[in-house]
C-alpha positions as a printed Julia matrix, in Angstrom:
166×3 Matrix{Float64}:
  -4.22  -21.19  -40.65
  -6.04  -23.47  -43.15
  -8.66  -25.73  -42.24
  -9.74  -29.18  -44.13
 -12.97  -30.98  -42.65
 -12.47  -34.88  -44.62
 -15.32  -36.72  -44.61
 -16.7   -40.12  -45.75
 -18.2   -42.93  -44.37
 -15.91  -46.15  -43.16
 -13.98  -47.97  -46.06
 -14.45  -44.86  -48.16
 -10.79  -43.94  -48.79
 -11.01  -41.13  -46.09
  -7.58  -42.35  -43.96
  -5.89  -42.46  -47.72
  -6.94  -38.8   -48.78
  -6.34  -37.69  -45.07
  -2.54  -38.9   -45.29
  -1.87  -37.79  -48.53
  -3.44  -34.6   -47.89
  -1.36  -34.62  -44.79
   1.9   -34.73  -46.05
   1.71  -31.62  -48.07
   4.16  -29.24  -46.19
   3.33  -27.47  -42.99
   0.23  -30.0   -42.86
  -1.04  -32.11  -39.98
  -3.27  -34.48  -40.4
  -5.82  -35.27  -37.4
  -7.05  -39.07  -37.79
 -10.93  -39.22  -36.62
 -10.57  -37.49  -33.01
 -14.45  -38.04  -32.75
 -13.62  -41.6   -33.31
 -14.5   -45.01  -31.48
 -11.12  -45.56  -30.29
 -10.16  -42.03  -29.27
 -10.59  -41.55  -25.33
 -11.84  -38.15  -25.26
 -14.19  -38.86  -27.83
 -16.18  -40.91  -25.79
 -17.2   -38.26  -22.85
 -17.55  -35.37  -26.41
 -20.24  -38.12  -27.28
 -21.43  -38.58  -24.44
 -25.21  -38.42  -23.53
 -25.99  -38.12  -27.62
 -27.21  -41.76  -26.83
 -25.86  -42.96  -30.31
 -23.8   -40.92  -33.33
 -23.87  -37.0   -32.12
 -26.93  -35.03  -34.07
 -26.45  -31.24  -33.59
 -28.24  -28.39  -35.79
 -26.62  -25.73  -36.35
 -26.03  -22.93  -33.25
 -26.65  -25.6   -30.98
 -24.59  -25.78  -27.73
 -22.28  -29.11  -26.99
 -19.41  -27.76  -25.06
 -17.48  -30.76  -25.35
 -17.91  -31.56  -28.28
 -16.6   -28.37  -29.3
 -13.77  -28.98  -26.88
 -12.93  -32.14  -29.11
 -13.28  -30.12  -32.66
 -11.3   -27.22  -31.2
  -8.58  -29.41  -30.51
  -8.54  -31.33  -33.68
  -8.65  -28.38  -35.69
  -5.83  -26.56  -33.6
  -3.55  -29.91  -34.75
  -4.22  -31.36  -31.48
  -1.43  -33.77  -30.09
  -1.71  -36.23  -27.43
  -2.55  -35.13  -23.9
   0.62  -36.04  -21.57
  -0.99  -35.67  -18.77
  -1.33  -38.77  -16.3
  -5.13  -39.13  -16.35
  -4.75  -38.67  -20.05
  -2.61  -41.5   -20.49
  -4.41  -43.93  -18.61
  -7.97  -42.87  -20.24
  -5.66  -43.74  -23.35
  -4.83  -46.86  -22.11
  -8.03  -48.02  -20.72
 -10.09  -46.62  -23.59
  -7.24  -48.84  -25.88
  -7.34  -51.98  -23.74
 -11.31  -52.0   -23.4
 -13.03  -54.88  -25.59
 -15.43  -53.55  -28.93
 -18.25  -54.39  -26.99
 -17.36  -52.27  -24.3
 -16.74  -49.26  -26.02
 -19.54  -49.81  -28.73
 -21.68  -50.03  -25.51
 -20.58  -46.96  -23.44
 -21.33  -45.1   -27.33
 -25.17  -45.97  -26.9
 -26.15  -46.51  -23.12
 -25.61  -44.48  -20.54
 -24.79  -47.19  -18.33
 -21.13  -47.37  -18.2
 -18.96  -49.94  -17.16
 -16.34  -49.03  -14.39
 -13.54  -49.03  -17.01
 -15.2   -46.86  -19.22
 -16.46  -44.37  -16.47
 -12.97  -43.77  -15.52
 -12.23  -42.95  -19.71
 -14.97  -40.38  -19.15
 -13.66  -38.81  -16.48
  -9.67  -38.96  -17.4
  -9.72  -38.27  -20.92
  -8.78  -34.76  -22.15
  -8.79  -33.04  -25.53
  -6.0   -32.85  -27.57
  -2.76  -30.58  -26.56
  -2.45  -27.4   -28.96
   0.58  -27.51  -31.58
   1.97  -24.78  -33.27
   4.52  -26.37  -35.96
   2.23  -26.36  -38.54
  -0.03  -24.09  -41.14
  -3.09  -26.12  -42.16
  -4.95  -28.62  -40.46
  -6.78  -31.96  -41.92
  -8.72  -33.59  -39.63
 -10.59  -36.62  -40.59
 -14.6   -37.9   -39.97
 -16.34  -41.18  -40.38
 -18.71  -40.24  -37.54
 -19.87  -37.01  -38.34
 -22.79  -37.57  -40.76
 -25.18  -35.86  -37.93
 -22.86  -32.7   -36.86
 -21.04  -32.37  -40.7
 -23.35  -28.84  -40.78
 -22.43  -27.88  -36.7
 -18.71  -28.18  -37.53
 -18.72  -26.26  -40.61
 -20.7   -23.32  -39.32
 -18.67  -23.54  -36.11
 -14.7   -23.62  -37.03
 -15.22  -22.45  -41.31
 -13.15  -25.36  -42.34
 -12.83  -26.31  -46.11
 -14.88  -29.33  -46.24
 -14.05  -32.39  -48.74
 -16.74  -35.45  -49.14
 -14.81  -38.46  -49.89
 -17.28  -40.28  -51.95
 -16.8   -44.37  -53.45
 -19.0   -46.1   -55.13
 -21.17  -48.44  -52.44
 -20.44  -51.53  -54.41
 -16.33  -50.7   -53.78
 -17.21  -50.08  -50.32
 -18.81  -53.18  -49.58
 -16.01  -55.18  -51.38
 -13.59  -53.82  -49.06
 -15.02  -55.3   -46.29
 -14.5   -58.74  -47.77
């Protein structure tokens, strides 16, 4: 199996070169499952107390849990608990999620994320994997050394970035 680590920072042109990278054949692409609206991302990051800094042959189990998955083309969990960390992670206000990212006190919403949310389900109907990074300027060396993807920099000129948030 081939692995592709894309990464940028936000309003780089990562999601573009992620789908078109993703639709070459026996290709899945895996959209930012360290992400701020991904449930399991949130207990993976948890306890980093901001964006996730790891040197390489450091331990972070679940965070490894959440790269394992995304490079083994993970698909949604089904499972109940899955679904509703899903749902509450999806229903819970910016605030509240950009606040349960940097404290550690959590509201009771996003406690019960934590505790539901599971990795990604393993699929096997595909070759290569390209899973996608905005939030991985800290851990870019961890996941390398770790899972030996092939890693592409999406890179944009600042000025083009900025624009497209106008």
């Amino acid at each position: 199996m081939s692995r592709v680590l894309l990464l940028g920072v936000p309003r780089s042109g990562t999601t573009w070169c992620g789908r078109v990278l993703g639709q070459t054949d026996q290709t899945i692409y895996v959209n930012e499952p360290d992400g701020d609206t991904e449930a399991f991302a949130l207990p993976a990051r948890s306890g980093f107390n901001g964006p996730p800094s790891l040197s390489i042959g450091q331990s972070a189990e679940a965070y490894e849990r959440l790269w394992r998955g995304a490079f083994d083309g993970a698909g949604r969990p089904h499972s109940v608990g899955a679904r509703v960390a899903r749902y509450l992670n999806s229903s819970a206000s910016s605030a509240e999620r950009f606040s349960a990212w940097f404290d550690s006190d959590f509201t009771p919403r996003m406690r019960a994320v934590k505790r539901l949310a599971k990795p990604g389900e393993l699929r096997s109907d595909f070759l290569n994997v390209v899973a996608k990074s905005v939030r991985a300027e800290f851990t870019a060396e961890w996941i390398a050394d770790r899972f030996k993807p092939t890693v592409v920099l999406v890179e944009r000129s600042p000025m083009n970035v900025l624009a497209s948030w106008i």
